PDB file of C-alpha atoms in Angstrom:
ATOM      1  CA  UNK K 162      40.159   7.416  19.843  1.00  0.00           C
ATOM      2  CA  UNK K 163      40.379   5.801  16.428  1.00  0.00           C
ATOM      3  CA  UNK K 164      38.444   2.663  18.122  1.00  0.00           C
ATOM      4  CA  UNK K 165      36.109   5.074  19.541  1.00  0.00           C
ATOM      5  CA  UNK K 166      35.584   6.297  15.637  1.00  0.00           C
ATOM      6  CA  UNK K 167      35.245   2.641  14.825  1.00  0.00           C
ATOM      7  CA  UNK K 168      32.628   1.346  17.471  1.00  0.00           C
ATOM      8  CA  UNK K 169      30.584   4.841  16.481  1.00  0.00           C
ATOM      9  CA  UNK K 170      30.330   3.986  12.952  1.00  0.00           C
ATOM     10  CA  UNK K 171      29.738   0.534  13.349  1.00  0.00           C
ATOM     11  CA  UNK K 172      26.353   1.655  16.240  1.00  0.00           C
ATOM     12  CA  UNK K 173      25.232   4.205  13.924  1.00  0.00           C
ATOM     13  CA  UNK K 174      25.382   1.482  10.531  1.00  0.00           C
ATOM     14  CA  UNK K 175      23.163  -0.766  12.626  1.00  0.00           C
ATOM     15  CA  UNK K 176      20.953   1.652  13.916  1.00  0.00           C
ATOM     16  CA  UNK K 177      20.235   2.450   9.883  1.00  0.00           C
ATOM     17  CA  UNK K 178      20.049  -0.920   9.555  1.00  0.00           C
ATOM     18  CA  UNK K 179      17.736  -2.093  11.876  1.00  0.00           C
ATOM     19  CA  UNK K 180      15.412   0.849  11.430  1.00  0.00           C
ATOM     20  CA  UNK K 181      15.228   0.429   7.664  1.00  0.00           C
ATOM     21  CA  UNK K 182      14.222  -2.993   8.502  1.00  0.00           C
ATOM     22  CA  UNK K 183      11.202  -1.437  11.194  1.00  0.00           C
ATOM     23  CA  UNK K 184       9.970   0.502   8.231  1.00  0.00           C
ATOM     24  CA  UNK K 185       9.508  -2.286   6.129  1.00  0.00           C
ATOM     25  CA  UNK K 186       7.742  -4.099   7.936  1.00  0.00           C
ATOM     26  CA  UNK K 187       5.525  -1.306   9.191  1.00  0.00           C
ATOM     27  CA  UNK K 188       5.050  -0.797   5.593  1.00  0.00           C
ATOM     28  CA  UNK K 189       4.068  -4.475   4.407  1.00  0.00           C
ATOM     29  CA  UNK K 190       1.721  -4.484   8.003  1.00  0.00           C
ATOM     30  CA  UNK K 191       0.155  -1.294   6.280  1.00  0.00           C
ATOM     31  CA  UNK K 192      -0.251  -2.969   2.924  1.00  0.00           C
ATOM     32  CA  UNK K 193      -1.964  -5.879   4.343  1.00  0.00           C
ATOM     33  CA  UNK K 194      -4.637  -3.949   6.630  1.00  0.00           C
ATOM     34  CA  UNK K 195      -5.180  -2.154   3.578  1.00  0.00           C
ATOM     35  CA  UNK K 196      -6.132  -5.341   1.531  1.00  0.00           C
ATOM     36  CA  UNK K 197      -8.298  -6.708   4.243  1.00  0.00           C
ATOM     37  CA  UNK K 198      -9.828  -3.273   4.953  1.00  0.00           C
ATOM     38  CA  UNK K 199     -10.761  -3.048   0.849  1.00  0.00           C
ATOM     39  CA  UNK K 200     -12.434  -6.541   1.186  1.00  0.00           C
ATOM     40  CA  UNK K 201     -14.399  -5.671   4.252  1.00  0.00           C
ATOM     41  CA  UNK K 202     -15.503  -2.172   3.293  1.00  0.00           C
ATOM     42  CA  UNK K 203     -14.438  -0.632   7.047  1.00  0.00           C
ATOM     43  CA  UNK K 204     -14.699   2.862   6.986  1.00  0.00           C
ATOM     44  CA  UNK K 205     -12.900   3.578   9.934  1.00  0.00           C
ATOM     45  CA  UNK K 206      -9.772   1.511   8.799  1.00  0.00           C
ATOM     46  CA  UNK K 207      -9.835   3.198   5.832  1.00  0.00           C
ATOM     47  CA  UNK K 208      -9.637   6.326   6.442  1.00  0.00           C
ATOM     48  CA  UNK K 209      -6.798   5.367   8.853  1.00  0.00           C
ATOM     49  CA  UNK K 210      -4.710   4.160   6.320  1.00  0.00           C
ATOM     50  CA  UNK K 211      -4.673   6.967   3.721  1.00  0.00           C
ATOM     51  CA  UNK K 212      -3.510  10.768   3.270  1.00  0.00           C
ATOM     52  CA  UNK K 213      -6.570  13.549   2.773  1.00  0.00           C
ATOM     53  CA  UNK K 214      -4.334  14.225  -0.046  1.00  0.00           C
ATOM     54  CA  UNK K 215      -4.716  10.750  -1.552  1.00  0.00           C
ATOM     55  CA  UNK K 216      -4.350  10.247  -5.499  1.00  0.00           C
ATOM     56  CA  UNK K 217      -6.167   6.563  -6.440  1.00  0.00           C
ATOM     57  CA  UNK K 218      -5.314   5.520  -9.794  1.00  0.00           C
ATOM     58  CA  UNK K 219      -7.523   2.672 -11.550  1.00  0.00           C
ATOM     59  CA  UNK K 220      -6.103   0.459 -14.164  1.00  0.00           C
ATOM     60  CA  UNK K 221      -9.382   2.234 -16.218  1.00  0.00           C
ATOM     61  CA  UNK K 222      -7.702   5.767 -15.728  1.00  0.00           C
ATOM     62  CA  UNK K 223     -10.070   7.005 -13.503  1.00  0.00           C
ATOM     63  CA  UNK K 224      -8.504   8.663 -10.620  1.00  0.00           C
ATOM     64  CA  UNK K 225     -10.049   9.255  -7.253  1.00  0.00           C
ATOM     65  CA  UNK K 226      -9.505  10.799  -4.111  1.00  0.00           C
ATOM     66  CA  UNK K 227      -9.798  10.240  -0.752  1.00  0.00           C
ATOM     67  CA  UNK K 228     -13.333  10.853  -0.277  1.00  0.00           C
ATOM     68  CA  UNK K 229     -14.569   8.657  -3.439  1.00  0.00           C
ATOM     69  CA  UNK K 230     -11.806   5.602  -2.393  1.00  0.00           C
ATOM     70  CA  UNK K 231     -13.149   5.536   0.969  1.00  0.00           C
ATOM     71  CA  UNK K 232     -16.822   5.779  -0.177  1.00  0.00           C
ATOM     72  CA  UNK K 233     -16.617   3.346  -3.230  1.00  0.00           C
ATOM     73  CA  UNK K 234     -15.681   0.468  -1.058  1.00  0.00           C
ATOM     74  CA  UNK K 235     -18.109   1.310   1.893  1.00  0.00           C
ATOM     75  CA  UNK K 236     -21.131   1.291  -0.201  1.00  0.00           C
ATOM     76  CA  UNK K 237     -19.827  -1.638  -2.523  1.00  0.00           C
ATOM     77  CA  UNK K 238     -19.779   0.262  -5.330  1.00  0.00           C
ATOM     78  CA  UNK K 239     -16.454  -1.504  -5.658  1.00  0.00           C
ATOM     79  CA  UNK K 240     -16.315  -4.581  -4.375  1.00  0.00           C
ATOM     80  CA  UNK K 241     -13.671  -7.036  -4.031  1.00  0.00           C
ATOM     81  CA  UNK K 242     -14.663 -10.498  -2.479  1.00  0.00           C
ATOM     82  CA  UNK K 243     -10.954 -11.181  -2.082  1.00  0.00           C
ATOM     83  CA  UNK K 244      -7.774  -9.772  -2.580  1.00  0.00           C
ATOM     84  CA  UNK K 245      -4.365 -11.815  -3.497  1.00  0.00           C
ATOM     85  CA  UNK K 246      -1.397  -9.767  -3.640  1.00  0.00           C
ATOM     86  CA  UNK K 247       2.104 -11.832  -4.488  1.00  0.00           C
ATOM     87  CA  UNK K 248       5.307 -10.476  -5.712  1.00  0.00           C
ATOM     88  CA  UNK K 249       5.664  -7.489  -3.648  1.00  0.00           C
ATOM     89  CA  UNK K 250       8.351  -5.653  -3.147  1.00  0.00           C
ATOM     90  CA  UNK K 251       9.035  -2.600  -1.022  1.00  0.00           C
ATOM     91  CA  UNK K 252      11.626   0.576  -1.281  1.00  0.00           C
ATOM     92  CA  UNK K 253      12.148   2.756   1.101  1.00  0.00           C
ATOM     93  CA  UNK K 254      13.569   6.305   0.993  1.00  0.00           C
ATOM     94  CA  UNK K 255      13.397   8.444   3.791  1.00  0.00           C
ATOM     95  CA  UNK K 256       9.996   8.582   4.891  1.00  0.00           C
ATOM     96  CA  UNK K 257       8.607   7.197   1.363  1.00  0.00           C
ATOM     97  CA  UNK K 258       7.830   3.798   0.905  1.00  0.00           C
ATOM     98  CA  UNK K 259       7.859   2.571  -2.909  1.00  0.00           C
ATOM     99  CA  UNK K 260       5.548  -0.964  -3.207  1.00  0.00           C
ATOM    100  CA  UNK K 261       4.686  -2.747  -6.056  1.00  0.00           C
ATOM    101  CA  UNK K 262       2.927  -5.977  -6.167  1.00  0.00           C
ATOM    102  CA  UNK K 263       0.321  -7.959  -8.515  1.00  0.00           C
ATOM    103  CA  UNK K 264      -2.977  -7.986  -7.426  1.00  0.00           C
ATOM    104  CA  UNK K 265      -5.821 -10.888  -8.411  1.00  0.00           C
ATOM    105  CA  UNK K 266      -9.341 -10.350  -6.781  1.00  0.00           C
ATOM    106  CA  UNK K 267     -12.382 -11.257  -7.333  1.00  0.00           C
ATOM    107  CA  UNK K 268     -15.286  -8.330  -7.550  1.00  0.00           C
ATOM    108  CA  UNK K 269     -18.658  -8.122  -7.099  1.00  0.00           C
ATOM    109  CA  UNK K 270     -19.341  -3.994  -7.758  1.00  0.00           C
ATOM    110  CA  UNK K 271     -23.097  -3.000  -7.130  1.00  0.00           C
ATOM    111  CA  UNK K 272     -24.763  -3.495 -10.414  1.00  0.00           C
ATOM    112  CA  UNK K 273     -22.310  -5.735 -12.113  1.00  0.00           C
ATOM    113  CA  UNK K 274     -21.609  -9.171 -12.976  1.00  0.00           C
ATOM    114  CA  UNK K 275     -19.135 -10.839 -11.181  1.00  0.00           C
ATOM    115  CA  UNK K 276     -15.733 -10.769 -12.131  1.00  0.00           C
ATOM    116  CA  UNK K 277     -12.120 -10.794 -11.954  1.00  0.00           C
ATOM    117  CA  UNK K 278      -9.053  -7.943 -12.013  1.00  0.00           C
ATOM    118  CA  UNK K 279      -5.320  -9.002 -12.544  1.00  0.00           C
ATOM    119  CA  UNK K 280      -3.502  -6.167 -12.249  1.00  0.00           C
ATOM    120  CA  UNK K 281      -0.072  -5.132 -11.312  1.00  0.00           C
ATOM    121  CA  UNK K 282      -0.174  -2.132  -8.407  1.00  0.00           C
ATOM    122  CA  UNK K 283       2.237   1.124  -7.255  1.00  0.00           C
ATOM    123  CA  UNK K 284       1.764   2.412  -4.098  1.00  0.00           C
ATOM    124  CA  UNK K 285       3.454   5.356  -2.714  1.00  0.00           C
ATOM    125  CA  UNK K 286       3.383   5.416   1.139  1.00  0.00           C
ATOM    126  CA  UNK K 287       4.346   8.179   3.324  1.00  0.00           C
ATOM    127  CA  UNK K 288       5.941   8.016   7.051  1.00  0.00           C
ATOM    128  CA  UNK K 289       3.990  10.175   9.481  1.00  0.00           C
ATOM    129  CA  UNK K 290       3.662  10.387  13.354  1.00  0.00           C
ATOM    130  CA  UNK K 291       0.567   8.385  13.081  1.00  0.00           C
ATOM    131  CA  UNK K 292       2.035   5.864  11.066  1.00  0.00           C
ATOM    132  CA  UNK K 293       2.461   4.668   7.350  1.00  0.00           C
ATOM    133  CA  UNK K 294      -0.340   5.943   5.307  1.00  0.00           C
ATOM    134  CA  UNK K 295      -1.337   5.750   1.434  1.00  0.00           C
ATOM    135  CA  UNK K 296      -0.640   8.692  -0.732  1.00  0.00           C
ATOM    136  CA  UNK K 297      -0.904   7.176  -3.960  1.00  0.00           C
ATOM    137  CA  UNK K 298      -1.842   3.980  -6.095  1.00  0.00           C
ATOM    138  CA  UNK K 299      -1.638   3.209  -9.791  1.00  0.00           C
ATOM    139  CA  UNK K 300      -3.032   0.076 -11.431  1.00  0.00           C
ATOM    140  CA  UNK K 301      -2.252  -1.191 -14.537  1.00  0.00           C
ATOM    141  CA  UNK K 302      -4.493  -4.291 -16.185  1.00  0.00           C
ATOM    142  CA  UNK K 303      -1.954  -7.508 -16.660  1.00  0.00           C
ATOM    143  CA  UNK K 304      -2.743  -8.908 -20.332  1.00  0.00           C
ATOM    144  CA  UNK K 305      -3.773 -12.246 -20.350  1.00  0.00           C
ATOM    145  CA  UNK K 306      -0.752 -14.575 -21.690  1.00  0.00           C
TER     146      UNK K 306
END
């Protein structure tokens, strides 16, 4: 019985284990359809990515929700050319995913110059039956060393 206990434990650590391990990297699969879908502009990705109830956080502290996110980056309003994010790192617990990263793009918002944002990024992610999907993002500006 005792080896019964044992061999339980042992099936149920790995199960944590190995799921934790699914999550992540349905998490960092998330993050990076999100990066490509902000460069393209898709609509339909998108809005398959994020919560009705999303909170988007600029680094200017302007906040917007689901509706202007989406619609920003379909009409080019906001505009990024390219997206690098390094340095990320990703916490889960429960169905929340914690990520942070740093973010360097290059922009080209309708009626703007050109430019550049280096930024460091939260994201808070939240596990539905559909999928990972964006509930919130905060961006702080990175001062130039």
């Amino acid at each position: 019985m005792k080896k019964l206990l044992i061999l339980f434990s042992f099936l149920a650590v790995s199960i944590t284990f190995a799921q934790k391990n699914n999550d992540q990297k349905a998490v960092s699969d998330a993050s990076e359809k999100l990066r490509l879908a902000m460069i393209s502009g898709d609509k339909t990705i998108l809005e398959s990515l994020i919560l009705p109830e999303l909170t988007y956080g600029h680094s200017s502290g302007h906040i917007d929700n689901a509706k202007e996110f989406v619609e920003k980056l379909v009409s080019k309003q906001s505009n990024f050319l390219n997206i690098e994010n390094t340095n990320q790192s990703i916490q889960i617990v429960d169905k929340t995913a914690i990520v942070r990263n740093h973010l360097y793009g290059k922009t080209a918002d309708l009626g703007k110059e050109p430019g550049e944002v280096n930024l460091d990024i939260l994201y808070v992610w939240s596990k539905t039956k559909s999928g990972w999907k964006l509930l919130a993002r905060q961006a702080v500006k990175v001062e130039k060393k």
